[in-house]
PDB file of C-alpha atoms in Angstrom:
ATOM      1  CA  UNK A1271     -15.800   8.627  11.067  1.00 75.00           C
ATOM      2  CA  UNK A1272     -16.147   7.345   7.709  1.00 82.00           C
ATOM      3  CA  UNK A1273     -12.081   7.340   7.122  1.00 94.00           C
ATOM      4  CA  UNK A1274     -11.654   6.539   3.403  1.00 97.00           C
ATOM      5  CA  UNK A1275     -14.658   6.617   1.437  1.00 97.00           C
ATOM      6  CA  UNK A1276     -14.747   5.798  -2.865  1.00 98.00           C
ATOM      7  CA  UNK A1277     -16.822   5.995  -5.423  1.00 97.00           C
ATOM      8  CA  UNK A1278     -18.164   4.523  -7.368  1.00 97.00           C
ATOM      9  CA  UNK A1279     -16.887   0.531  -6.335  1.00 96.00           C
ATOM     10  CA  UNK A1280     -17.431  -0.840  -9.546  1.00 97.00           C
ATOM     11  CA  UNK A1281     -17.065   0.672 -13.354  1.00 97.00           C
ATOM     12  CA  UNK A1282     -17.060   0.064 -17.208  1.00 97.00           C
ATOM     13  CA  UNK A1283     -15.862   2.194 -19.734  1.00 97.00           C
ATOM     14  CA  UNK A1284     -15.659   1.958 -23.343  1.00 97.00           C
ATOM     15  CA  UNK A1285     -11.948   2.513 -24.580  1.00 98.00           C
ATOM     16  CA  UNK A1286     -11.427   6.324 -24.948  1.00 97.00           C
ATOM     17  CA  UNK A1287     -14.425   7.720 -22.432  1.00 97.00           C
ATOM     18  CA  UNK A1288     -12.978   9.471 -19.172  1.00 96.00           C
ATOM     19  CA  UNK A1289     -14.387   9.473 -16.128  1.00 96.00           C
ATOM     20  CA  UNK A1290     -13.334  10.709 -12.203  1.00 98.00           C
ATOM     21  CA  UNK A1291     -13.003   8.106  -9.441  1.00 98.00           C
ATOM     22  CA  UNK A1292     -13.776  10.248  -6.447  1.00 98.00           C
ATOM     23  CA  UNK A1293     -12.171   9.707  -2.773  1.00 98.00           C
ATOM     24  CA  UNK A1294     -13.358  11.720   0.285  1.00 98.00           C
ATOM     25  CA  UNK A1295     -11.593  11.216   3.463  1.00 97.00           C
ATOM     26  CA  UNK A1296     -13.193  12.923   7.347  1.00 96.00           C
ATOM     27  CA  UNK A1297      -9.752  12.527   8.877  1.00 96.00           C
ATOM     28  CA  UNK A1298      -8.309  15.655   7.957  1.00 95.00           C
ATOM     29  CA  UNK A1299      -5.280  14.580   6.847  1.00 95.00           C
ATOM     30  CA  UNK A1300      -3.110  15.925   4.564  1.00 94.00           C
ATOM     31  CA  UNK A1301      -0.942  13.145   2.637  1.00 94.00           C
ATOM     32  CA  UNK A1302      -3.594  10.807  -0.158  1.00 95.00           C
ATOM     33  CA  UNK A1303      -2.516   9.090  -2.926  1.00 96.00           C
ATOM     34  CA  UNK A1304      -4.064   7.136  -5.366  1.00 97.00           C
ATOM     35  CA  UNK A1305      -2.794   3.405  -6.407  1.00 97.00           C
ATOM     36  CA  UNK A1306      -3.654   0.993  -8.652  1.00 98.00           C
ATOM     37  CA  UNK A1307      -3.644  -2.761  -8.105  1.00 97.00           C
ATOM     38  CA  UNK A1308      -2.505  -5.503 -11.084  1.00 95.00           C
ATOM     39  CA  UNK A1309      -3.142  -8.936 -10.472  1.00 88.00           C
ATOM     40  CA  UNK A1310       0.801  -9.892  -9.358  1.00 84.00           C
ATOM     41  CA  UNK A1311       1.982  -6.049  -9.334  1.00 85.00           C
ATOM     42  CA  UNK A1312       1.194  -4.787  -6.251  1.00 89.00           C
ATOM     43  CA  UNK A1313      -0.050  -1.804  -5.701  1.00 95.00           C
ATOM     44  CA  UNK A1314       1.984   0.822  -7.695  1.00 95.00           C
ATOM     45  CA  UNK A1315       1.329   4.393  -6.973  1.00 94.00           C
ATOM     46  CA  UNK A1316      -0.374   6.665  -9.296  1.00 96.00           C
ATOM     47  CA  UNK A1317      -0.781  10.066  -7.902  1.00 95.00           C
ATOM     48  CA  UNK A1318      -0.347  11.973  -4.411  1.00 93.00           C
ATOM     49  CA  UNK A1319      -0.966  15.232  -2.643  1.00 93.00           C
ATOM     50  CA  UNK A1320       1.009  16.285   0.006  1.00 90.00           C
ATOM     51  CA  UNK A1321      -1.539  19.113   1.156  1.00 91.00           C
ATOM     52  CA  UNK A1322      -4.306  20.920  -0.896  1.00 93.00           C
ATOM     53  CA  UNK A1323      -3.127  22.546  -4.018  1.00 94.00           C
ATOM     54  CA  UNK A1324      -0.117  20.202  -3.987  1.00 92.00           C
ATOM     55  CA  UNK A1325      -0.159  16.921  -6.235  1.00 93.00           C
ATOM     56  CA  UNK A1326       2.901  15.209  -7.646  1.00 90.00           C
ATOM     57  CA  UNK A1327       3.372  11.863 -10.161  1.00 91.00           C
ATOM     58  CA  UNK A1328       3.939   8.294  -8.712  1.00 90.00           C
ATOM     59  CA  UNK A1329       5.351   5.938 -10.502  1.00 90.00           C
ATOM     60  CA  UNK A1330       2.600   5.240 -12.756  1.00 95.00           C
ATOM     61  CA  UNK A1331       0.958   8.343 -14.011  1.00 96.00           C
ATOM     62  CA  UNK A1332       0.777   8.439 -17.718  1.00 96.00           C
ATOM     63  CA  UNK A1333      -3.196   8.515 -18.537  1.00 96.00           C
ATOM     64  CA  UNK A1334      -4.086  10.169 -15.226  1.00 97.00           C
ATOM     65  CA  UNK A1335      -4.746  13.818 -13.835  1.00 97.00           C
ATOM     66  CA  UNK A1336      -5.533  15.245 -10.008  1.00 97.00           C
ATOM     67  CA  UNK A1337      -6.012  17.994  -8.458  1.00 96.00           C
ATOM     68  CA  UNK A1338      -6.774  18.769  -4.717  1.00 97.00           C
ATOM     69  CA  UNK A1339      -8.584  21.758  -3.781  1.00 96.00           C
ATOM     70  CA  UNK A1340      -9.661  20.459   0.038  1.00 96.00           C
ATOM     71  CA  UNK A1341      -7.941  18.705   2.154  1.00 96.00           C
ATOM     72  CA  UNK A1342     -11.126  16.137   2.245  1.00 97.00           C
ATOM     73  CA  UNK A1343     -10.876  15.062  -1.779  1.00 98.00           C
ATOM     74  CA  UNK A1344      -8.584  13.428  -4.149  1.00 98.00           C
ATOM     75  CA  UNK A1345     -10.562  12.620  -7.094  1.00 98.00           C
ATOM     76  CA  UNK A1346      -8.761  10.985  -9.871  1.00 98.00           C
ATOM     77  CA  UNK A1347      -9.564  11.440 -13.892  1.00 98.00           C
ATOM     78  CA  UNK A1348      -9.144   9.160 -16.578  1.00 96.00           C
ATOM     79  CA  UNK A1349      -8.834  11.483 -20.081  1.00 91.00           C
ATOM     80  CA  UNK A1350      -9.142   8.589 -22.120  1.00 96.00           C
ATOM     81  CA  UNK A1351      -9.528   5.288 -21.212  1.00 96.00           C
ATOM     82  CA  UNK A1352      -7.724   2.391 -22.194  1.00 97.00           C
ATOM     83  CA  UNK A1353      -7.808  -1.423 -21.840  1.00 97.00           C
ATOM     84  CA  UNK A1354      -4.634  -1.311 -20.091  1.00 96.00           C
ATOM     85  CA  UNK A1355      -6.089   1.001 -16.804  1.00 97.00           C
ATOM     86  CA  UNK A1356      -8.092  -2.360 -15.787  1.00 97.00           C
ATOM     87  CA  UNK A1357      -7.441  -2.539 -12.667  1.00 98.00           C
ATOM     88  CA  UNK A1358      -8.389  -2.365  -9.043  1.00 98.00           C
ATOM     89  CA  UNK A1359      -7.997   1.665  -7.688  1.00 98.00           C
ATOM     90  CA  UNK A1360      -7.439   2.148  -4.181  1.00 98.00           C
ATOM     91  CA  UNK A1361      -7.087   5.483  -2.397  1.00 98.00           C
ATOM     92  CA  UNK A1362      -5.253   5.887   0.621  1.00 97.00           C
ATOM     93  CA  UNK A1363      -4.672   8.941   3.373  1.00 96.00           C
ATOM     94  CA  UNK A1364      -2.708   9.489   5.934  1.00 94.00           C
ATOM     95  CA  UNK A1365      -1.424  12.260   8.488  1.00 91.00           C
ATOM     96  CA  UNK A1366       1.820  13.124   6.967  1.00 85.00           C
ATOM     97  CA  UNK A1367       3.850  11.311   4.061  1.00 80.00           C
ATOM     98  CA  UNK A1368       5.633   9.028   6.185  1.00 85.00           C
ATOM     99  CA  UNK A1369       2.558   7.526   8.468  1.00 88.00           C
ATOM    100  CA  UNK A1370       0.475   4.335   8.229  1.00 92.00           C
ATOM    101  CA  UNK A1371      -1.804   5.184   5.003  1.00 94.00           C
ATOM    102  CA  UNK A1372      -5.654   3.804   5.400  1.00 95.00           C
ATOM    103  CA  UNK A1373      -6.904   2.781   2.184  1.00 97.00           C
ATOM    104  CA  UNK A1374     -10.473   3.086   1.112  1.00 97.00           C
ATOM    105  CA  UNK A1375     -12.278   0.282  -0.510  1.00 97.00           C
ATOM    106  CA  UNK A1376     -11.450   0.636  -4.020  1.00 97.00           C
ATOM    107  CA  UNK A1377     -12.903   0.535  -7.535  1.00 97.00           C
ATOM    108  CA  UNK A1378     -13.179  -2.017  -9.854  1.00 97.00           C
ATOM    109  CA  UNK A1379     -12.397  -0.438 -13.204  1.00 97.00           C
ATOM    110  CA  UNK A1380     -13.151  -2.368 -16.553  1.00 97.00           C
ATOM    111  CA  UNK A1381     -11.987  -0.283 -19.929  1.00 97.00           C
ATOM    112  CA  UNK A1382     -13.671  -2.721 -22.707  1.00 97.00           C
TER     113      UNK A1382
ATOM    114  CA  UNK B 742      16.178  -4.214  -9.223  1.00 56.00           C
ATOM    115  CA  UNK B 743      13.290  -4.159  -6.799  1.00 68.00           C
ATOM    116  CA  UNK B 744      13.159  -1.850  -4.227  1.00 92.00           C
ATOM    117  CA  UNK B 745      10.924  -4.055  -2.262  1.00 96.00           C
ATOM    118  CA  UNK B 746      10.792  -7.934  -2.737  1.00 97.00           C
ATOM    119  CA  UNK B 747       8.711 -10.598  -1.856  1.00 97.00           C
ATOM    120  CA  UNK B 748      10.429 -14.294  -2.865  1.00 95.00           C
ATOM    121  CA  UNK B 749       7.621 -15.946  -2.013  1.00 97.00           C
ATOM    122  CA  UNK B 750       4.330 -15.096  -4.279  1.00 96.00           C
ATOM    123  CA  UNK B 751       2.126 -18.183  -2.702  1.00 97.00           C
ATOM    124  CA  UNK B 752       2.413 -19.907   0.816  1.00 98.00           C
ATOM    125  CA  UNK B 753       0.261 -23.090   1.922  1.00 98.00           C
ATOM    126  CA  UNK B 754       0.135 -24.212   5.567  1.00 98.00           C
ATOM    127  CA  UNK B 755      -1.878 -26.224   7.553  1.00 98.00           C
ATOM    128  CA  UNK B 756      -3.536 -24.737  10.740  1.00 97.00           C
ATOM    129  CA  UNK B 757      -1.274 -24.134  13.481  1.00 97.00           C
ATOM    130  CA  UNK B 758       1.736 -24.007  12.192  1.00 98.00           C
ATOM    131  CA  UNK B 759       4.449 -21.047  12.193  1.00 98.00           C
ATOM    132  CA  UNK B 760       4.817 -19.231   8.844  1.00 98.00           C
ATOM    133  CA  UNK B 761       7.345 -16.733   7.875  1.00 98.00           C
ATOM    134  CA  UNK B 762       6.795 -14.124   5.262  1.00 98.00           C
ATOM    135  CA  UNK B 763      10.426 -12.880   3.915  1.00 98.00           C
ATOM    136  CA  UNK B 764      10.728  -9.336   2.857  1.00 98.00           C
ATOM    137  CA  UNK B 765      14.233  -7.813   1.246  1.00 98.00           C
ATOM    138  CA  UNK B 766      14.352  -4.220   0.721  1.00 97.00           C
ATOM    139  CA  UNK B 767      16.360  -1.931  -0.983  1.00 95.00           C
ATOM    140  CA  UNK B 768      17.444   1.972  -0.328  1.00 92.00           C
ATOM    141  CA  UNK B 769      19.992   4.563   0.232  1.00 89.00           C
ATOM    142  CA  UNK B 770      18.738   6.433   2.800  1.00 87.00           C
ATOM    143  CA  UNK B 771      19.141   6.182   6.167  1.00 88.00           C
ATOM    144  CA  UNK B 772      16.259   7.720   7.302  1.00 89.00           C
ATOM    145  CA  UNK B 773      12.943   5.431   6.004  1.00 93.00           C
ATOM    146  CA  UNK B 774       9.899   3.314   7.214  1.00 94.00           C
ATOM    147  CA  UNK B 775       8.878  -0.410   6.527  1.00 96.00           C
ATOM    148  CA  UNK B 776       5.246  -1.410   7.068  1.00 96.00           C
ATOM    149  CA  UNK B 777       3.263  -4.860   6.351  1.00 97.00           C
ATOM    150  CA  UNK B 778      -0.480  -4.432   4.898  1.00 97.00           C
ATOM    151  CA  UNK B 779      -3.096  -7.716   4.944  1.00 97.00           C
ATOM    152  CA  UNK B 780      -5.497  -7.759   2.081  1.00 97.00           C
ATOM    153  CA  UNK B 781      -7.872 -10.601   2.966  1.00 97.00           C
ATOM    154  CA  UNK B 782      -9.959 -11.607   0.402  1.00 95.00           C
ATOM    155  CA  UNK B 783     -12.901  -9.866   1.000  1.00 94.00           C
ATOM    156  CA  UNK B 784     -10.013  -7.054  -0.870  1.00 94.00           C
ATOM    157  CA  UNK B 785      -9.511  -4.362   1.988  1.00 95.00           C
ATOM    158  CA  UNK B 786      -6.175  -3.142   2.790  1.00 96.00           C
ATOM    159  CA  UNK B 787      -5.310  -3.379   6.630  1.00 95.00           C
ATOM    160  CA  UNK B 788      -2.550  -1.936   8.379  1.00 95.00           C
ATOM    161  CA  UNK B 789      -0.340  -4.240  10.309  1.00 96.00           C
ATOM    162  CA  UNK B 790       2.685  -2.276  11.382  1.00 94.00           C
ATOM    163  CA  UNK B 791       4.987   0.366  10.733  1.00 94.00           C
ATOM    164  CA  UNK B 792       8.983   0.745  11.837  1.00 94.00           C
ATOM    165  CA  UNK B 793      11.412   2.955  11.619  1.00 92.00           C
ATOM    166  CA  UNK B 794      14.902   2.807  10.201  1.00 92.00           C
ATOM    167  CA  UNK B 795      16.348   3.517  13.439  1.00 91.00           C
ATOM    168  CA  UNK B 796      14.619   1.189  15.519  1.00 88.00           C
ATOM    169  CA  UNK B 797      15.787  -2.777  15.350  1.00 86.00           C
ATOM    170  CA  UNK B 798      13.812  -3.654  17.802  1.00 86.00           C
ATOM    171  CA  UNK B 799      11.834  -6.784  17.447  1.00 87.00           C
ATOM    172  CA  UNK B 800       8.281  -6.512  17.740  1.00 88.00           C
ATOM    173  CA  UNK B 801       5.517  -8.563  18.960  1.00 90.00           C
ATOM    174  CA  UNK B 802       1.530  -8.429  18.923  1.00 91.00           C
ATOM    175  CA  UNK B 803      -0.319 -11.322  19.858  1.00 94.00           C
ATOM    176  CA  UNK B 804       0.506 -14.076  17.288  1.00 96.00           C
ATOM    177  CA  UNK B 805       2.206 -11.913  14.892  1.00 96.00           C
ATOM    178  CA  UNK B 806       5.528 -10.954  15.122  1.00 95.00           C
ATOM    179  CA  UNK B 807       8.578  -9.173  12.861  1.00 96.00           C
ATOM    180  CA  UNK B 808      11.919  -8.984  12.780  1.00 96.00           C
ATOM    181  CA  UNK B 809      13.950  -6.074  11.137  1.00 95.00           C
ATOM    182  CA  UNK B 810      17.138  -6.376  10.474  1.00 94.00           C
ATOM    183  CA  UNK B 811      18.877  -3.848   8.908  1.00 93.00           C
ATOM    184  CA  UNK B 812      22.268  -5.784   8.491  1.00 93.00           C
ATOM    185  CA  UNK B 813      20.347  -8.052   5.625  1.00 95.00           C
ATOM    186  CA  UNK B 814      17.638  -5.404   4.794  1.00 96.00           C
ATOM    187  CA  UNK B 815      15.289  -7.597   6.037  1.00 97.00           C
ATOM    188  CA  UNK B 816      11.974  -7.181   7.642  1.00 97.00           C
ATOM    189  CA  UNK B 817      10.172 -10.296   7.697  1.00 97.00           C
ATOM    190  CA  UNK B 818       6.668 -11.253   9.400  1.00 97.00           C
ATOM    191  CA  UNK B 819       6.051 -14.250  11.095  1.00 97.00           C
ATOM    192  CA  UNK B 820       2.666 -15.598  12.365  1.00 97.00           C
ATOM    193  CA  UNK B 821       2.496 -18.330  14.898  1.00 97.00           C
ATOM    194  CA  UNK B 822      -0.068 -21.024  15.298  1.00 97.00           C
ATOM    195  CA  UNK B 823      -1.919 -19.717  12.126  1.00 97.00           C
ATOM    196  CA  UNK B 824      -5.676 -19.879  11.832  1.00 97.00           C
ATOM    197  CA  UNK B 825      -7.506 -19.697   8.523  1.00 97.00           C
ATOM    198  CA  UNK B 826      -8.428 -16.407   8.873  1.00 97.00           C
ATOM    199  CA  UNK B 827      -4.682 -15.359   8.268  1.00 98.00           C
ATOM    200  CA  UNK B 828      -5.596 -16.399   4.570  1.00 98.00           C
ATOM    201  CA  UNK B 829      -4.964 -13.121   2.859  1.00 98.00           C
ATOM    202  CA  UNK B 830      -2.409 -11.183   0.925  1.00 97.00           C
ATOM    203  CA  UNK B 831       0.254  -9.599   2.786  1.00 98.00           C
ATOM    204  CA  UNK B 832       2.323  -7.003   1.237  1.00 97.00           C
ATOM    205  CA  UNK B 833       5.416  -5.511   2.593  1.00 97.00           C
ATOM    206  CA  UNK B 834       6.168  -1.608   1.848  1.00 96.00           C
ATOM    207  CA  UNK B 835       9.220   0.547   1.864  1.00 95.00           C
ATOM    208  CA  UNK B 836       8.864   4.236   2.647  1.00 93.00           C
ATOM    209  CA  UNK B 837      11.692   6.132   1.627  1.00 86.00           C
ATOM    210  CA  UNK B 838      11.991   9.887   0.428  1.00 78.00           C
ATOM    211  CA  UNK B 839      11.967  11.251  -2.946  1.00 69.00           C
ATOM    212  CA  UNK B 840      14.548  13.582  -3.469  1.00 63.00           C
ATOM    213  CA  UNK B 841      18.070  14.893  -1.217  1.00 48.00           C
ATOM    214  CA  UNK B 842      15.675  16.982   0.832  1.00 49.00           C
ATOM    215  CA  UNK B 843      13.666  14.642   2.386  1.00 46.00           C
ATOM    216  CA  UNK B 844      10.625  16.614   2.534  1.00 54.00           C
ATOM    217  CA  UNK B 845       8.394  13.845   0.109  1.00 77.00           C
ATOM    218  CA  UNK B 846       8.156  10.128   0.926  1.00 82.00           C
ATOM    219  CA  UNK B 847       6.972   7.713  -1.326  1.00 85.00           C
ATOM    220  CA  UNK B 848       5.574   4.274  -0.726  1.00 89.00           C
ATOM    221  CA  UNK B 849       6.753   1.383  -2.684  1.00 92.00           C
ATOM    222  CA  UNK B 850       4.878  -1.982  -2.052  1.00 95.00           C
ATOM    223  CA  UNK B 851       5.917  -5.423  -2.827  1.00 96.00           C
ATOM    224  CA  UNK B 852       4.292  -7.639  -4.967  1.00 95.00           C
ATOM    225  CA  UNK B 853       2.677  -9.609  -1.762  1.00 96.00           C
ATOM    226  CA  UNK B 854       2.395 -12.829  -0.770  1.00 97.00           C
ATOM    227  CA  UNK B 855      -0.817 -15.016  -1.014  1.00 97.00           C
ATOM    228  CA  UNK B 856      -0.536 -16.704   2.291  1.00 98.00           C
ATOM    229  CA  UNK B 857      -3.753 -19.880   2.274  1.00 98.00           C
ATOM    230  CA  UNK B 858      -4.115 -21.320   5.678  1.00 98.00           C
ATOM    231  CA  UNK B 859      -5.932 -24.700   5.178  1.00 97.00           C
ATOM    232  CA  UNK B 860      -8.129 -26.273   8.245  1.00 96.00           C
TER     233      UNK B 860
END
């Protein structure tokens, strides 16, 4: 098993560019999310599916869009990017919403 | 106010000794989980443990150990007899659900702890 995988694990973007941060996971579970990590923040959750077809905000989702139509993917889209979504993304799954979540490796995201 | 909180941002010990990271936590529910995550530096995220609400019980594995106490809203980690490749992050996370139903839980982290274990 792979378990978490994302891509890409670094990135730079010009201010207003979008891109997707894709996350794949081979564990067939049904709860991922999507977090971002600030340097004395946490991790602070962005976006997350309960099931495919079925996303829902976090507590930081201003700037950000998914969708999930498999169970396997997540991918998260920036529309515009912005100096202030530096940060370190991390995807996570996990069986149901209330189990351990294993986190892929995350992306290093740089909005110049 | 916090939901989860982490008093101490940076901990130094020397090798060997005990070290106990605090974590307060905050909800209304009754029904909700608590779990610790290490980030070493190498900047994975690694599951340590996950409890219930209705479970007190002290747990032990190996050197770690935590104690929940629901009294104080408390769930704090202790390692014993540290080694230097404790040095990471460790975070502290409150599961809790997101509306009267209690079909959706969310997880809310901490801000960690940097713990540096020095030879």
């Amino acid at each position: 098993n792979a378990g978490v995988t994302q891509t890409p694990k670094f990135q730079v973007l010009k201010t207003g560019q979008s891109m997707t941060l894709q996350c794949a996971q081979d564990m067939n579970h049904e709860y991922m999310s999507w977090y971002r990590q600030d340097p004395g923040m946490g991790l602070r959750l962005i976006h997350y599916s309960v099931g495919a077809g079925i996303t829902d905000q976090g507590e930081v989702p201003n700037g950000y869009n998914v969708s999930r139509s498999t169970t396997e993917d997540f991918p998260l889209r920036l529309l515009s990017a912005a100096p202030s979504q530096t940060s370190v993304y991390f995807c996570a799954s996990s069986y149901n919403d209330y189990n351990e979540q294993f986190f892929g490796p995350g992306t290093r995201l740089t909005v110049l | 106010a916090q939901k989860v909180t982490q008093a101490q941002t940076e901990i130094s010990v020397v090798e060997k000794e005990d070290v106990t990271l605090d974590c307060v936590y905050e909800t209304r529910d009754t029904t909700y989980y608590l779990f610790w995550y290490k980030q070493p530096p190498s900047g994975e995220l690694v599951f340590l443990i996950r409890r219930n609400s209705f479970d007190e019980q002290n747990e032990i594995s190996g050197r770690y150990s935590w104690n929940f106490q629901k009294s104080t809203s408390s769930f704090n980690f202790t390692i014993t007899a540290s080694q230097v490749v404790d040095s990471a992050v460790y975070f502290c996370a409150l599961s809790e659900a997101t509306n009267s139903g209690g079909s959706n839980y969310k997880l809310t982290f901490g801000k960690g702890t940097l713990l540096t274990v020095n030879p």
